Tab-separated table of C-alpha atoms in Angstrom:
chain	number	residue	atom	x	y	z
A	1	GLY	CA	-13.269	3.086	-1.328
A	2	GLU	CA	-10.792	1.030	-3.299
A	3	ASN	CA	-11.979	-2.334	-4.522
A	4	VAL	CA	-9.603	-4.990	-5.843
A	5	GLU	CA	-10.969	-7.925	-7.821
A	6	GLN	CA	-8.722	-10.953	-8.376
A	7	HIS	CA	-9.143	-13.911	-10.742
A	8	PRO	CA	-9.036	-16.835	-10.792
A	9	SER	CA	-9.615	-17.948	-7.213
A	10	THR	CA	-7.874	-21.265	-7.902
A	11	LEU	CA	-5.366	-22.229	-10.581
A	12	SER	CA	-3.843	-25.642	-11.234
A	13	VAL	CA	-0.931	-26.072	-13.636
A	14	GLN	CA	1.631	-28.670	-14.539
A	15	GLU	CA	5.234	-28.090	-13.593
A	16	GLY	CA	6.928	-26.063	-16.310
A	17	ASP	CA	3.738	-24.360	-17.477
A	18	SER	CA	3.039	-20.645	-17.082
A	19	ALA	CA	0.533	-19.194	-14.641
A	20	VAL	CA	-1.271	-15.872	-14.969
A	21	ILE	CA	-3.291	-14.134	-12.250
A	22	LYS	CA	-5.269	-10.994	-13.015
A	23	CYS	CA	-6.508	-8.136	-10.857
A	24	THR	CA	-8.598	-5.057	-11.465
A	25	TYR	CA	-8.866	-2.004	-9.251
A	26	SER	CA	-11.404	0.764	-8.972
A	27	ASP	CA	-9.539	3.895	-7.857
A	28	SER	CA	-7.805	5.500	-10.839
A	29	ALA	CA	-5.514	7.413	-8.441
A	30	SER	CA	-3.835	4.174	-7.279
A	31	ASN	CA	-0.131	4.203	-8.133
A	32	TYR	CA	1.381	1.177	-6.398
A	33	PHE	CA	0.522	-2.483	-7.025
A	34	PRO	CA	2.326	-5.172	-5.038
A	35	TRP	CA	1.955	-8.935	-5.169
A	36	TYR	CA	2.297	-11.102	-2.094
A	37	LYS	CA	2.857	-14.849	-1.816
A	38	GLN	CA	1.569	-16.767	1.194
A	39	GLU	CA	2.674	-20.331	1.722
A	40	LEU	CA	0.573	-22.611	3.890
A	41	GLY	CA	0.755	-21.537	7.524
A	42	LYS	CA	3.130	-18.674	6.788
A	43	ARG	CA	2.947	-14.910	6.524
A	44	PRO	CA	2.281	-13.066	3.241
A	45	GLN	CA	5.567	-11.927	1.688
A	46	LEU	CA	6.165	-9.411	-1.074
A	47	ILE	CA	7.413	-11.033	-4.283
A	48	ILE	CA	7.195	-8.176	-6.762
A	49	ASP	CA	5.599	-4.760	-7.113
A	50	ILE	CA	5.008	-2.214	-9.832
A	51	ARG	CA	4.405	1.512	-9.793
A	52	SER	CA	2.190	3.429	-12.160
A	53	ASN	CA	5.045	4.984	-14.116
A	54	VAL	CA	6.019	1.634	-15.701
A	55	GLY	CA	4.073	-0.922	-17.679
A	56	GLU	CA	6.040	-4.062	-16.899
A	57	LYS	CA	8.566	-5.350	-14.420
A	58	LYS	CA	10.441	-8.673	-14.343
A	59	ASP	CA	12.331	-10.571	-11.713
A	60	GLN	CA	13.617	-13.920	-12.956
A	61	ARG	CA	10.565	-16.143	-13.532
A	62	ILE	CA	8.101	-13.560	-12.237
A	63	ALA	CA	6.731	-10.568	-14.134
A	64	VAL	CA	3.993	-8.058	-13.493
A	65	THR	CA	2.217	-5.959	-16.115
A	66	LEU	CA	0.089	-2.884	-15.536
A	67	ASN	CA	-2.537	-1.322	-17.772
A	68	LYS	CA	-3.554	1.952	-16.138
A	69	THR	CA	-6.141	2.790	-18.765
A	70	ALA	CA	-8.000	-0.440	-18.200
A	71	LYS	CA	-7.160	-0.421	-14.464
A	72	HIS	CA	-5.839	-3.923	-14.363
A	73	PHE	CA	-2.549	-5.600	-13.535
A	74	SER	CA	-1.368	-9.174	-13.853
A	75	LEU	CA	1.187	-11.544	-12.359
A	76	HIS	CA	2.958	-13.919	-14.713
A	77	ILE	CA	4.964	-16.890	-13.466
A	78	THR	CA	6.909	-18.836	-16.086
A	79	GLU	CA	8.414	-22.333	-15.792
A	80	THR	CA	6.376	-23.030	-12.678
A	81	GLN	CA	7.819	-25.301	-10.002
A	82	PRO	CA	6.102	-27.163	-7.140
A	83	GLU	CA	7.513	-24.624	-4.674
A	84	ASP	CA	5.481	-21.923	-6.443
A	85	SER	CA	2.367	-23.550	-4.947
A	86	ALA	CA	0.874	-20.973	-2.569
A	87	VAL	CA	-1.834	-18.334	-2.276
A	88	TYR	CA	-1.041	-15.164	-4.232
A	89	PHE	CA	-2.555	-11.802	-3.376
A	90	CYS	CA	-2.624	-8.638	-5.425
A	91	ALA	CA	-3.116	-5.304	-3.694
A	92	ALA	CA	-3.651	-1.621	-4.317
A	93	ILE	CA	-3.573	1.439	-2.101
A	94	ASN	CA	-6.894	2.543	-0.665
A	95	GLN	CA	-8.429	5.864	-1.634
A	96	ALA	CA	-7.154	7.626	1.486
A	97	GLY	CA	-3.606	6.425	0.815
A	98	THR	CA	-3.386	4.842	4.243
A	99	ALA	CA	-3.364	1.071	3.693
A	100	LEU	CA	-3.123	-1.728	1.173
A	101	ILE	CA	-6.371	-3.327	0.079
A	102	PHE	CA	-5.915	-6.942	-0.970
A	103	GLY	CA	-7.652	-9.051	-3.558
A	104	LYS	CA	-9.279	-12.253	-2.362
A	105	GLY	CA	-6.308	-14.396	-3.313
A	106	THR	CA	-5.519	-17.081	-5.875
A	107	THR	CA	-4.562	-20.563	-4.742
A	108	LEU	CA	-1.934	-21.809	-7.208
A	109	SER	CA	-1.193	-25.530	-7.303
A	110	VAL	CA	1.749	-26.754	-9.359
A	111	SER	CA	1.845	-30.488	-9.865
A	112	SER	CA	4.954	-32.385	-10.893
B	1	ASP	CA	16.214	-11.105	14.219
B	2	THR	CA	12.516	-11.223	13.504
B	3	ALA	CA	11.446	-7.920	11.928
B	4	VAL	CA	7.775	-7.997	12.954
B	5	SER	CA	7.009	-10.294	15.853
B	6	GLN	CA	3.667	-11.008	17.437
B	7	THR	CA	2.601	-13.078	20.416
B	8	PRO	CA	0.989	-15.424	21.054
B	9	LYS	CA	1.217	-17.465	17.857
B	10	TYR	CA	-1.671	-19.703	18.876
B	11	LEU	CA	-4.543	-18.844	21.159
B	12	VAL	CA	-7.548	-20.997	22.000
B	13	THR	CA	-10.124	-19.402	24.260
B	14	GLN	CA	-13.760	-19.576	25.214
B	15	MET	CA	-16.539	-17.291	24.057
B	16	GLY	CA	-16.954	-14.248	26.220
B	17	ASN	CA	-13.313	-14.057	27.272
B	18	ASP	CA	-11.048	-11.050	26.759
B	19	LYS	CA	-7.669	-11.555	25.097
B	20	SER	CA	-4.764	-9.522	23.778
B	21	ILE	CA	-2.270	-9.994	20.959
B	22	LYS	CA	0.997	-8.108	21.113
B	23	CYS	CA	3.083	-6.879	18.196
B	24	GLU	CA	6.518	-5.340	17.987
B	25	GLN	CA	8.632	-4.301	15.012
B	26	ASN	CA	12.367	-3.582	15.018
B	27	LEU	CA	12.520	-2.102	11.524
B	28	GLY	CA	12.272	1.494	12.676
B	29	HIS	CA	8.991	1.883	10.805
B	30	ASP	CA	6.481	4.508	11.846
B	31	THR	CA	3.303	2.854	10.543
B	32	MET	CA	1.763	-0.339	11.877
B	33	TYR	CA	-1.330	-2.318	10.926
B	34	TRP	CA	-3.614	-5.096	11.994
B	35	TYR	CA	-5.064	-7.328	9.283
B	36	LYS	CA	-7.558	-10.153	9.785
B	37	GLN	CA	-7.441	-13.273	7.617
B	38	ASP	CA	-10.551	-15.413	7.796
B	39	SER	CA	-11.055	-19.063	6.889
B	40	LYS	CA	-11.483	-18.136	3.219
B	41	LYS	CA	-8.034	-16.493	3.261
B	42	PHE	CA	-9.403	-12.962	2.784
B	43	LEU	CA	-6.926	-10.382	4.141
B	44	LYS	CA	-8.824	-7.412	5.502
B	45	ILE	CA	-7.408	-4.232	7.030
B	46	MET	CA	-8.661	-3.530	10.545
B	47	PHE	CA	-6.528	-0.716	11.932
B	48	SER	CA	-3.567	1.417	11.002
B	49	TYR	CA	-1.423	3.601	13.234
B	50	ASN	CA	1.123	6.171	12.139
B	51	ASN	CA	3.473	7.438	14.867
B	52	LYS	CA	1.088	6.143	17.531
B	53	GLU	CA	-1.877	7.949	15.965
B	54	LEU	CA	-4.869	5.994	14.662
B	55	ILE	CA	-5.328	6.670	10.933
B	56	ILE	CA	-7.591	3.812	9.895
B	57	ASN	CA	-10.397	2.236	11.811
B	58	GLU	CA	-12.375	0.069	9.455
B	59	THR	CA	-15.839	-1.174	10.312
B	60	VAL	CA	-14.621	-3.350	13.121
B	61	PRO	CA	-16.771	-4.023	16.226
B	62	ASN	CA	-15.805	-1.814	19.133
B	63	ARG	CA	-14.939	-4.985	21.058
B	64	PHE	CA	-11.615	-4.644	19.217
B	65	SER	CA	-9.373	-1.959	20.654
B	66	PRO	CA	-5.860	-1.321	19.355
B	67	LYS	CA	-3.260	0.362	21.502
B	68	SER	CA	0.061	1.804	20.407
B	69	PRO	CA	2.290	2.713	23.374
B	70	ASP	CA	5.069	3.758	20.981
B	71	LYS	CA	5.656	3.537	17.247
B	72	ALA	CA	7.370	0.146	17.565
B	73	HIS	CA	4.404	-1.534	19.231
B	74	LEU	CA	0.790	-2.066	18.275
B	75	ASN	CA	-1.282	-4.347	20.469
B	76	LEU	CA	-4.784	-5.630	19.843
B	77	HIS	CA	-7.220	-6.232	22.670
B	78	ILE	CA	-10.461	-8.093	22.045
B	79	ASN	CA	-13.328	-8.067	24.533
B	80	SER	CA	-16.180	-10.548	24.800
B	81	LEU	CA	-14.827	-12.898	22.162
B	82	GLU	CA	-17.301	-14.447	19.726
B	83	LEU	CA	-17.068	-17.533	17.525
B	84	GLY	CA	-16.808	-15.311	14.444
B	85	ASP	CA	-13.625	-13.757	15.781
B	86	SER	CA	-11.786	-16.989	15.018
B	87	ALA	CA	-9.200	-16.063	12.401
B	88	VAL	CA	-5.530	-15.378	11.860
B	89	TYR	CA	-4.559	-11.864	12.904
B	90	PHE	CA	-1.528	-10.385	11.169
B	91	CYS	CA	0.382	-7.434	12.458
B	92	ALA	CA	2.353	-5.504	9.831
B	93	SER	CA	4.482	-2.408	9.460
B	94	SER	CA	5.777	-0.031	6.800
B	95	GLN	CA	7.924	3.056	6.614
B	96	GLY	CA	5.348	5.771	6.159
B	97	VAL	CA	1.745	5.463	5.135
B	98	GLN	CA	0.794	3.842	1.866
B	99	GLY	CA	0.364	6.966	-0.235
B	100	THR	CA	3.792	6.556	-1.822
B	101	GLY	CA	3.752	2.785	-1.929
B	102	ASN	CA	5.848	1.591	0.978
B	103	THR	CA	6.377	-2.136	1.357
B	104	ILE	CA	4.326	-3.718	4.106
B	105	TYR	CA	6.085	-6.382	6.180
B	106	PHE	CA	3.898	-8.911	7.967
B	107	GLY	CA	4.393	-10.683	11.249
B	108	GLU	CA	4.000	-14.461	11.457
B	109	GLY	CA	0.353	-14.250	12.458
B	110	SER	CA	-1.641	-15.141	15.558
B	111	TRP	CA	-4.085	-18.017	15.164
B	112	LEU	CA	-7.101	-17.260	17.337
B	113	THR	CA	-9.684	-19.982	17.906
B	114	VAL	CA	-12.794	-19.182	19.914
B	115	VAL	CA	-14.690	-22.198	21.234
């Protein structure tokens, strides 16, 4: 089945710095790659997603890049702020096309 | 209006008990899920229903039994609770199965503690 590896597991940055989280997936048929943000005690919420027909997508300070050949995709957060502190999850569709399989999460801490 | 709502939010119970978590979505979606998030924050798919039909049943003990009375509801019943069942259980929904990449919306989670 689909396997999603996510790195790093923890990431600490200073306010204003950039943060990059990387994921790799195993099923070359995957065509949808969302990123979810989960604040402490809250539900995971979609922040950005990318489909396999594009290589990059931006939304203000957040961008996602996709390399289908290498089977990896990354989340880039620029000008980080303390409110960006959360757990971030990447995901890919499982082989059967019936559910999202999540990476193990990255705990991002932004200090001011 | 809460899109995906689940009850109870917190549940503390003793080993061996049977408990249920209810979930309802008002988004008009036809696919619902249960995910388990353990103490290490791993989010793992447990079950998925599409139009009340079970389409995913991961390697979950048969003490866990989902029930979908209609496509807006997916409840989770757990028999003979064990300490290892302590986790946050998230209900979620999407329009259609994931093959075309439909956004999954999560409920607020149910914190289950087994003592």
